[in-house]
């Protein structure tokens, strides 16, 4: 389950980064290829934007994209690692200027995410571009030429939802296969100093499972300080808390 959460997190972070960057290539349809090229350079994978893209800058930065997919690793079982029927993102503009990321809306409609570990133990959520960047950073650190990376911006999440999602996991080393479907999830994070909450449900092994996750402030986790974490799973015939 830890591998699944890490893989899903990597995909969602990638989607947010792409959508935050895309509005600066205005008009979007004209520079669509530049967005695709940027993702290819950063990850070594292909991003497909087959549907319409709608953009507005005021009163908030809002982007909506239809039929989005992200290619899988070479040799993977599925051609796409992730696909989305619709992606909606709405950000507050002015906080960005002061280094704050305030997300009013982030909705993934019918996300399909295929996570896989190949026979050599390589997960498909590790991207070629990221691996090259890590190798370069290691070389720079050894030579003393590394550049200090700034802190991540403060994050605030408004309406964040996954609607009717599907996540699969396959480990080619031992044949382990997991499928989680009908995923519906809502996330609440007013700011980095507030508790993080997630509520939702999914179907696993033909059983509907309800999930509630509550943690202390994410700033504490970010800084390595002690914090609380509560996870509740409920499904017939068991309840875990």
PDB file of C-alpha atoms in Angstrom:
ATOM      1  CA  UNK A   1       0.000   0.000   0.000  1.00  0.00           C
ATOM      2  CA  UNK A   2       2.918   2.359   0.700  1.00  0.00           C
ATOM      3  CA  UNK A   3       4.162   1.908  -2.876  1.00  0.00           C
ATOM      4  CA  UNK A   4       0.680   2.646  -4.215  1.00  0.00           C
ATOM      5  CA  UNK A   5       0.443   5.878  -2.202  1.00  0.00           C
ATOM      6  CA  UNK A   6       3.912   6.993  -3.338  1.00  0.00           C
ATOM      7  CA  UNK A   7       3.054   6.289  -6.963  1.00  0.00           C
ATOM      8  CA  UNK A   8      -0.286   8.096  -6.796  1.00  0.00           C
ATOM      9  CA  UNK A   9       1.381  11.047  -5.113  1.00  0.00           C
ATOM     10  CA  UNK A  10       3.978  11.256  -7.887  1.00  0.00           C
ATOM     11  CA  UNK A  11       1.282  11.317 -10.571  1.00  0.00           C
ATOM     12  CA  UNK A  12      -0.809  13.967  -8.825  1.00  0.00           C
ATOM     13  CA  UNK A  13       2.217  16.209  -8.238  1.00  0.00           C
ATOM     14  CA  UNK A  14       3.074  15.879 -11.931  1.00  0.00           C
ATOM     15  CA  UNK A  15      -0.462  16.882 -12.949  1.00  0.00           C
ATOM     16  CA  UNK A  16      -0.404  19.950 -10.684  1.00  0.00           C
ATOM     17  CA  UNK A  17       3.000  21.065 -12.004  1.00  0.00           C
ATOM     18  CA  UNK A  18       1.863  20.709 -15.616  1.00  0.00           C
ATOM     19  CA  UNK A  19      -1.352  22.604 -15.003  1.00  0.00           C
ATOM     20  CA  UNK A  20       0.338  25.393 -13.073  1.00  0.00           C
ATOM     21  CA  UNK A  21       2.882  25.846 -15.878  1.00  0.00           C
ATOM     22  CA  UNK A  22       0.448  25.587 -18.785  1.00  0.00           C
ATOM     23  CA  UNK A  23      -1.286  28.988 -18.411  1.00  0.00           C
ATOM     24  CA  UNK A  24       1.990  30.798 -19.010  1.00  0.00           C
ATOM     25  CA  UNK A  25       2.016  29.400 -22.556  1.00  0.00           C
ATOM     26  CA  UNK A  26      -0.853  31.636 -23.691  1.00  0.00           C
ATOM     27  CA  UNK A  27      -2.738  31.084 -25.957  1.00  0.00           C
ATOM     28  CA  UNK A  28      -2.825  27.480 -24.799  1.00  0.00           C
ATOM     29  CA  UNK A  29      -3.887  25.865 -28.082  1.00  0.00           C
ATOM     30  CA  UNK A  30      -1.125  27.636 -29.999  1.00  0.00           C
ATOM     31  CA  UNK A  31       1.579  26.548 -27.565  1.00  0.00           C
ATOM     32  CA  UNK A  32       0.112  23.166 -26.665  1.00  0.00           C
ATOM     33  CA  UNK A  33       3.145  21.459 -28.193  1.00  0.00           C
ATOM     34  CA  UNK A  34       5.474  23.464 -25.958  1.00  0.00           C
ATOM     35  CA  UNK A  35       3.722  22.085 -22.886  1.00  0.00           C
ATOM     36  CA  UNK A  36       4.057  18.559 -24.268  1.00  0.00           C
ATOM     37  CA  UNK A  37       7.736  19.147 -25.076  1.00  0.00           C
ATOM     38  CA  UNK A  38       8.371  20.498 -21.577  1.00  0.00           C
ATOM     39  CA  UNK A  39       6.881  17.408 -19.948  1.00  0.00           C
ATOM     40  CA  UNK A  40       8.907  15.156 -22.254  1.00  0.00           C
ATOM     41  CA  UNK A  41      12.110  16.970 -21.300  1.00  0.00           C
ATOM     42  CA  UNK A  42      11.328  16.790 -17.579  1.00  0.00           C
ATOM     43  CA  UNK A  43      10.149  13.167 -17.449  1.00  0.00           C
ATOM     44  CA  UNK A  44      11.191  11.408 -20.645  1.00  0.00           C
ATOM     45  CA  UNK A  45       7.522  10.538 -21.219  1.00  0.00           C
ATOM     46  CA  UNK A  46       4.817  11.768 -23.578  1.00  0.00           C
ATOM     47  CA  UNK A  47       1.910  13.908 -22.394  1.00  0.00           C
ATOM     48  CA  UNK A  48      -1.179  13.837 -24.625  1.00  0.00           C
ATOM     49  CA  UNK A  49      -3.673  16.726 -24.516  1.00  0.00           C
ATOM     50  CA  UNK A  50      -6.304  15.442 -26.924  1.00  0.00           C
ATOM     51  CA  UNK A  51      -9.330  17.367 -25.719  1.00  0.00           C
ATOM     52  CA  UNK A  52     -10.246  21.003 -25.295  1.00  0.00           C
ATOM     53  CA  UNK A  53      -8.291  23.282 -22.981  1.00  0.00           C
ATOM     54  CA  UNK A  54     -10.070  26.245 -21.400  1.00  0.00           C
ATOM     55  CA  UNK A  55      -8.201  28.995 -19.594  1.00  0.00           C
ATOM     56  CA  UNK A  56      -9.137  32.119 -17.662  1.00  0.00           C
ATOM     57  CA  UNK A  57      -6.891  34.434 -15.664  1.00  0.00           C
ATOM     58  CA  UNK A  58      -9.384  36.566 -13.721  1.00  0.00           C
ATOM     59  CA  UNK A  59     -10.651  36.649 -11.046  1.00  0.00           C
ATOM     60  CA  UNK A  60      -8.558  33.510 -10.506  1.00  0.00           C
ATOM     61  CA  UNK A  61      -6.247  31.429 -12.639  1.00  0.00           C
ATOM     62  CA  UNK A  62      -8.504  28.626 -13.872  1.00  0.00           C
ATOM     63  CA  UNK A  63      -7.660  25.814 -16.257  1.00  0.00           C
ATOM     64  CA  UNK A  64      -9.792  22.931 -17.476  1.00  0.00           C
ATOM     65  CA  UNK A  65      -8.504  20.184 -19.752  1.00  0.00           C
ATOM     66  CA  UNK A  66     -10.311  17.211 -21.294  1.00  0.00           C
ATOM     67  CA  UNK A  67      -8.892  13.822 -22.274  1.00  0.00           C
ATOM     68  CA  UNK A  68      -5.425  14.045 -20.740  1.00  0.00           C
ATOM     69  CA  UNK A  69      -3.014  11.112 -20.625  1.00  0.00           C
ATOM     70  CA  UNK A  70       0.576  10.500 -19.583  1.00  0.00           C
ATOM     71  CA  UNK A  71       2.623   7.706 -21.142  1.00  0.00           C
ATOM     72  CA  UNK A  72       3.860   4.706 -19.226  1.00  0.00           C
ATOM     73  CA  UNK A  73       7.429   3.473 -18.938  1.00  0.00           C
ATOM     74  CA  UNK A  74       8.814   1.428 -21.863  1.00  0.00           C
ATOM     75  CA  UNK A  75       7.792  -2.220 -21.569  1.00  0.00           C
ATOM     76  CA  UNK A  76       4.954  -1.565 -19.117  1.00  0.00           C
ATOM     77  CA  UNK A  77       1.721  -3.516 -19.433  1.00  0.00           C
ATOM     78  CA  UNK A  78      -0.445  -0.453 -20.109  1.00  0.00           C
ATOM     79  CA  UNK A  79       0.395   2.221 -22.708  1.00  0.00           C
ATOM     80  CA  UNK A  80      -0.662   5.069 -20.387  1.00  0.00           C
ATOM     81  CA  UNK A  81       0.487   5.383 -16.797  1.00  0.00           C
ATOM     82  CA  UNK A  82      -2.267   7.896 -16.084  1.00  0.00           C
ATOM     83  CA  UNK A  83      -5.292   9.238 -17.913  1.00  0.00           C
ATOM     84  CA  UNK A  84      -8.025  11.673 -16.936  1.00  0.00           C
ATOM     85  CA  UNK A  85     -11.388  12.351 -18.542  1.00  0.00           C
ATOM     86  CA  UNK A  86     -11.272  15.883 -17.176  1.00  0.00           C
ATOM     87  CA  UNK A  87      -8.934  17.944 -15.006  1.00  0.00           C
ATOM     88  CA  UNK A  88     -10.020  21.188 -13.346  1.00  0.00           C
ATOM     89  CA  UNK A  89      -7.648  23.538 -11.539  1.00  0.00           C
ATOM     90  CA  UNK A  90      -8.345  26.955 -10.024  1.00  0.00           C
ATOM     91  CA  UNK A  91      -5.605  28.939  -8.253  1.00  0.00           C
ATOM     92  CA  UNK A  92      -5.562  32.284  -6.496  1.00  0.00           C
ATOM     93  CA  UNK A  93      -3.208  34.514  -8.476  1.00  0.00           C
ATOM     94  CA  UNK A  94      -1.918  37.045  -5.952  1.00  0.00           C
ATOM     95  CA  UNK A  95      -0.660  34.524  -3.352  1.00  0.00           C
ATOM     96  CA  UNK A  96       1.581  33.016  -6.066  1.00  0.00           C
ATOM     97  CA  UNK A  97       3.519  36.279  -6.174  1.00  0.00           C
ATOM     98  CA  UNK A  98       4.416  35.887  -2.499  1.00  0.00           C
ATOM     99  CA  UNK A  99       5.385  32.222  -2.766  1.00  0.00           C
ATOM    100  CA  UNK A 100       2.075  30.744  -1.591  1.00  0.00           C
ATOM    101  CA  UNK A 101       0.163  28.094  -3.500  1.00  0.00           C
ATOM    102  CA  UNK A 102      -3.549  28.480  -2.775  1.00  0.00           C
ATOM    103  CA  UNK A 103      -5.642  25.976  -4.699  1.00  0.00           C
ATOM    104  CA  UNK A 104      -9.345  26.821  -4.722  1.00  0.00           C
ATOM    105  CA  UNK A 105     -10.299  23.801  -6.838  1.00  0.00           C
ATOM    106  CA  UNK A 106      -8.449  20.719  -8.047  1.00  0.00           C
ATOM    107  CA  UNK A 107     -10.660  17.974  -9.458  1.00  0.00           C
ATOM    108  CA  UNK A 108      -9.640  14.807 -11.301  1.00  0.00           C
ATOM    109  CA  UNK A 109     -12.606  13.235 -13.109  1.00  0.00           C
ATOM    110  CA  UNK A 110     -12.306   9.513 -13.855  1.00  0.00           C
ATOM    111  CA  UNK A 111      -8.576   9.251 -13.178  1.00  0.00           C
ATOM    112  CA  UNK A 112      -7.052   5.932 -14.238  1.00  0.00           C
ATOM    113  CA  UNK A 113      -3.587   5.312 -12.798  1.00  0.00           C
ATOM    114  CA  UNK A 114      -1.535   2.196 -13.516  1.00  0.00           C
ATOM    115  CA  UNK A 115       1.406   1.634 -11.172  1.00  0.00           C
ATOM    116  CA  UNK A 116       3.922  -1.081 -11.953  1.00  0.00           C
ATOM    117  CA  UNK A 117       7.268  -2.457 -10.809  1.00  0.00           C
ATOM    118  CA  UNK A 118       9.199  -4.342 -13.489  1.00  0.00           C
ATOM    119  CA  UNK A 119      11.235  -7.524 -13.064  1.00  0.00           C
ATOM    120  CA  UNK A 120      14.343  -5.495 -12.246  1.00  0.00           C
ATOM    121  CA  UNK A 121      12.504  -3.684  -9.440  1.00  0.00           C
ATOM    122  CA  UNK A 122      12.142  -0.375 -11.299  1.00  0.00           C
ATOM    123  CA  UNK A 123       8.877   1.451 -10.516  1.00  0.00           C
ATOM    124  CA  UNK A 124       7.138   3.278 -13.346  1.00  0.00           C
ATOM    125  CA  UNK A 125       6.634   6.389 -11.205  1.00  0.00           C
ATOM    126  CA  UNK A 126      10.358   7.183 -11.317  1.00  0.00           C
ATOM    127  CA  UNK A 127      10.893   9.305 -14.417  1.00  0.00           C
ATOM    128  CA  UNK A 128      13.982   9.511 -16.611  1.00  0.00           C
ATOM    129  CA  UNK A 129      14.201  13.282 -16.284  1.00  0.00           C
ATOM    130  CA  UNK A 130      13.958  13.114 -12.512  1.00  0.00           C
ATOM    131  CA  UNK A 131      16.630  10.417 -12.334  1.00  0.00           C
ATOM    132  CA  UNK A 132      18.978  12.514 -14.470  1.00  0.00           C
ATOM    133  CA  UNK A 133      18.346  15.548 -12.271  1.00  0.00           C
ATOM    134  CA  UNK A 134      19.109  13.538  -9.124  1.00  0.00           C
ATOM    135  CA  UNK A 135      22.339  12.239 -10.655  1.00  0.00           C
ATOM    136  CA  UNK A 136      23.387  15.772 -11.607  1.00  0.00           C
ATOM    137  CA  UNK A 137      22.573  17.032  -8.112  1.00  0.00           C
ATOM    138  CA  UNK A 138      24.692  14.261  -6.595  1.00  0.00           C
ATOM    139  CA  UNK A 139      27.613  15.194  -8.851  1.00  0.00           C
ATOM    140  CA  UNK A 140      27.209  18.881  -7.993  1.00  0.00           C
ATOM    141  CA  UNK A 141      27.096  18.089  -4.278  1.00  0.00           C
ATOM    142  CA  UNK A 142      30.314  16.099  -4.542  1.00  0.00           C
ATOM    143  CA  UNK A 143      32.040  18.903  -6.418  1.00  0.00           C
ATOM    144  CA  UNK A 144      30.658  21.611  -4.133  1.00  0.00           C
ATOM    145  CA  UNK A 145      28.907  23.316  -7.038  1.00  0.00           C
ATOM    146  CA  UNK A 146      25.367  22.510  -5.996  1.00  0.00           C
ATOM    147  CA  UNK A 147      22.787  25.259  -5.759  1.00  0.00           C
ATOM    148  CA  UNK A 148      20.600  25.486  -2.695  1.00  0.00           C
ATOM    149  CA  UNK A 149      16.984  24.807  -3.615  1.00  0.00           C
ATOM    150  CA  UNK A 150      14.365  27.102  -2.130  1.00  0.00           C
ATOM    151  CA  UNK A 151      11.678  25.963   0.241  1.00  0.00           C
ATOM    152  CA  UNK A 152       8.463  24.587  -1.142  1.00  0.00           C
ATOM    153  CA  UNK A 153       5.721  27.228  -1.130  1.00  0.00           C
ATOM    154  CA  UNK A 154       3.070  27.172   1.559  1.00  0.00           C
ATOM    155  CA  UNK A 155       0.142  25.108   0.364  1.00  0.00           C
ATOM    156  CA  UNK A 156      -3.567  25.685   0.864  1.00  0.00           C
ATOM    157  CA  UNK A 157      -6.160  23.325  -0.609  1.00  0.00           C
ATOM    158  CA  UNK A 158      -9.801  24.231  -1.075  1.00  0.00           C
ATOM    159  CA  UNK A 159     -12.006  21.819  -3.023  1.00  0.00           C
ATOM    160  CA  UNK A 160      -9.868  18.811  -3.945  1.00  0.00           C
ATOM    161  CA  UNK A 161     -11.645  15.725  -5.281  1.00  0.00           C
ATOM    162  CA  UNK A 162     -11.046  12.478  -7.114  1.00  0.00           C
ATOM    163  CA  UNK A 163     -14.182  11.287  -8.894  1.00  0.00           C
ATOM    164  CA  UNK A 164     -14.778   7.694 -10.044  1.00  0.00           C
ATOM    165  CA  UNK A 165     -11.114   6.735 -10.086  1.00  0.00           C
ATOM    166  CA  UNK A 166      -9.279   3.502 -10.817  1.00  0.00           C
ATOM    167  CA  UNK A 167      -5.813   2.590  -9.543  1.00  0.00           C
ATOM    168  CA  UNK A 168      -3.971  -0.622 -10.350  1.00  0.00           C
ATOM    169  CA  UNK A 169      -0.662  -1.925  -9.056  1.00  0.00           C
ATOM    170  CA  UNK A 170       1.355  -4.790 -10.532  1.00  0.00           C
ATOM    171  CA  UNK A 171       4.703  -6.178  -9.391  1.00  0.00           C
ATOM    172  CA  UNK A 172       6.325  -8.216 -12.165  1.00  0.00           C
ATOM    173  CA  UNK A 173       8.793  -9.749  -9.708  1.00  0.00           C
ATOM    174  CA  UNK A 174       6.180 -11.774  -7.861  1.00  0.00           C
ATOM    175  CA  UNK A 175       2.973 -11.316  -9.870  1.00  0.00           C
ATOM    176  CA  UNK A 176       1.244  -9.312  -7.135  1.00  0.00           C
ATOM    177  CA  UNK A 177      -1.714  -7.406  -8.576  1.00  0.00           C
ATOM    178  CA  UNK A 178      -3.994  -4.912  -6.833  1.00  0.00           C
ATOM    179  CA  UNK A 179      -6.983  -3.067  -8.278  1.00  0.00           C
ATOM    180  CA  UNK A 180      -8.822  -0.303  -6.462  1.00  0.00           C
ATOM    181  CA  UNK A 181     -11.824   1.115  -8.310  1.00  0.00           C
ATOM    182  CA  UNK A 182     -14.778   3.465  -7.864  1.00  0.00           C
ATOM    183  CA  UNK A 183     -12.494   5.808  -5.954  1.00  0.00           C
ATOM    184  CA  UNK A 184     -14.177   8.921  -4.575  1.00  0.00           C
ATOM    185  CA  UNK A 185     -12.020  11.121  -2.371  1.00  0.00           C
ATOM    186  CA  UNK A 186     -12.201  14.623  -0.910  1.00  0.00           C
ATOM    187  CA  UNK A 187      -9.211  16.354   0.692  1.00  0.00           C
ATOM    188  CA  UNK A 188      -9.190  19.342   3.022  1.00  0.00           C
ATOM    189  CA  UNK A 189      -6.107  21.376   3.910  1.00  0.00           C
ATOM    190  CA  UNK A 190      -6.849  25.038   4.798  1.00  0.00           C
ATOM    191  CA  UNK A 191      -3.137  25.762   5.270  1.00  0.00           C
ATOM    192  CA  UNK A 192       0.134  24.144   6.337  1.00  0.00           C
ATOM    193  CA  UNK A 193      -0.574  24.878  10.013  1.00  0.00           C
ATOM    194  CA  UNK A 194      -4.017  23.226  10.004  1.00  0.00           C
ATOM    195  CA  UNK A 195      -4.885  19.528  10.263  1.00  0.00           C
ATOM    196  CA  UNK A 196      -5.004  17.530   7.036  1.00  0.00           C
ATOM    197  CA  UNK A 197      -8.207  15.571   6.394  1.00  0.00           C
ATOM    198  CA  UNK A 198      -9.214  13.116   3.681  1.00  0.00           C
ATOM    199  CA  UNK A 199     -12.517  11.285   3.369  1.00  0.00           C
ATOM    200  CA  UNK A 200     -13.675   8.916   0.699  1.00  0.00           C
ATOM    201  CA  UNK A 201     -14.444   5.417  -0.417  1.00  0.00           C
ATOM    202  CA  UNK A 202     -13.296   2.808  -2.913  1.00  0.00           C
ATOM    203  CA  UNK A 203     -13.966  -0.773  -3.957  1.00  0.00           C
ATOM    204  CA  UNK A 204     -11.269  -3.367  -3.283  1.00  0.00           C
ATOM    205  CA  UNK A 205     -11.775  -7.109  -3.726  1.00  0.00           C
ATOM    206  CA  UNK A 206     -15.448  -6.412  -4.536  1.00  0.00           C
ATOM    207  CA  UNK A 207     -15.926  -4.800  -1.130  1.00  0.00           C
ATOM    208  CA  UNK A 208     -16.703  -1.126  -0.625  1.00  0.00           C
ATOM    209  CA  UNK A 209     -14.274   0.453   1.815  1.00  0.00           C
ATOM    210  CA  UNK A 210     -14.778   3.821   3.504  1.00  0.00           C
ATOM    211  CA  UNK A 211     -11.637   5.712   4.441  1.00  0.00           C
ATOM    212  CA  UNK A 212     -10.980   8.619   6.778  1.00  0.00           C
ATOM    213  CA  UNK A 213      -7.487  10.029   7.244  1.00  0.00           C
ATOM    214  CA  UNK A 214      -6.649  12.792   9.702  1.00  0.00           C
ATOM    215  CA  UNK A 215      -3.212  14.120  10.498  1.00  0.00           C
ATOM    216  CA  UNK A 216      -1.676  16.985  12.385  1.00  0.00           C
ATOM    217  CA  UNK A 217      -0.356  20.058  10.560  1.00  0.00           C
ATOM    218  CA  UNK A 218       1.643  19.214   7.443  1.00  0.00           C
ATOM    219  CA  UNK A 219       4.222  21.805   8.401  1.00  0.00           C
ATOM    220  CA  UNK A 220       5.218  19.540  11.283  1.00  0.00           C
ATOM    221  CA  UNK A 221       5.669  16.618   8.878  1.00  0.00           C
ATOM    222  CA  UNK A 222       7.626  18.839   6.503  1.00  0.00           C
ATOM    223  CA  UNK A 223       9.966  19.897   9.311  1.00  0.00           C
ATOM    224  CA  UNK A 224      10.289  16.403  10.769  1.00  0.00           C
ATOM    225  CA  UNK A 225       8.490  17.264  13.996  1.00  0.00           C
ATOM    226  CA  UNK A 226       6.215  14.786  15.813  1.00  0.00           C
ATOM    227  CA  UNK A 227       2.560  14.905  14.784  1.00  0.00           C
ATOM    228  CA  UNK A 228      -0.580  12.791  14.924  1.00  0.00           C
ATOM    229  CA  UNK A 229      -1.950  10.451  12.273  1.00  0.00           C
ATOM    230  CA  UNK A 230      -5.321   8.712  12.395  1.00  0.00           C
ATOM    231  CA  UNK A 231      -6.556   6.272   9.757  1.00  0.00           C
ATOM    232  CA  UNK A 232      -9.977   4.637   9.821  1.00  0.00           C
ATOM    233  CA  UNK A 233     -11.075   1.954   7.357  1.00  0.00           C
ATOM    234  CA  UNK A 234     -14.592   0.565   7.388  1.00  0.00           C
ATOM    235  CA  UNK A 235     -15.906  -2.326   5.314  1.00  0.00           C
ATOM    236  CA  UNK A 236     -18.206  -5.257   5.876  1.00  0.00           C
ATOM    237  CA  UNK A 237     -17.515  -7.199   7.968  1.00  0.00           C
ATOM    238  CA  UNK A 238     -14.634  -5.303   9.663  1.00  0.00           C
ATOM    239  CA  UNK A 239     -13.778  -1.833  10.902  1.00  0.00           C
ATOM    240  CA  UNK A 240     -10.187  -0.715  11.563  1.00  0.00           C
ATOM    241  CA  UNK A 241      -9.270   2.429  13.497  1.00  0.00           C
TER     242      UNK A 241
END
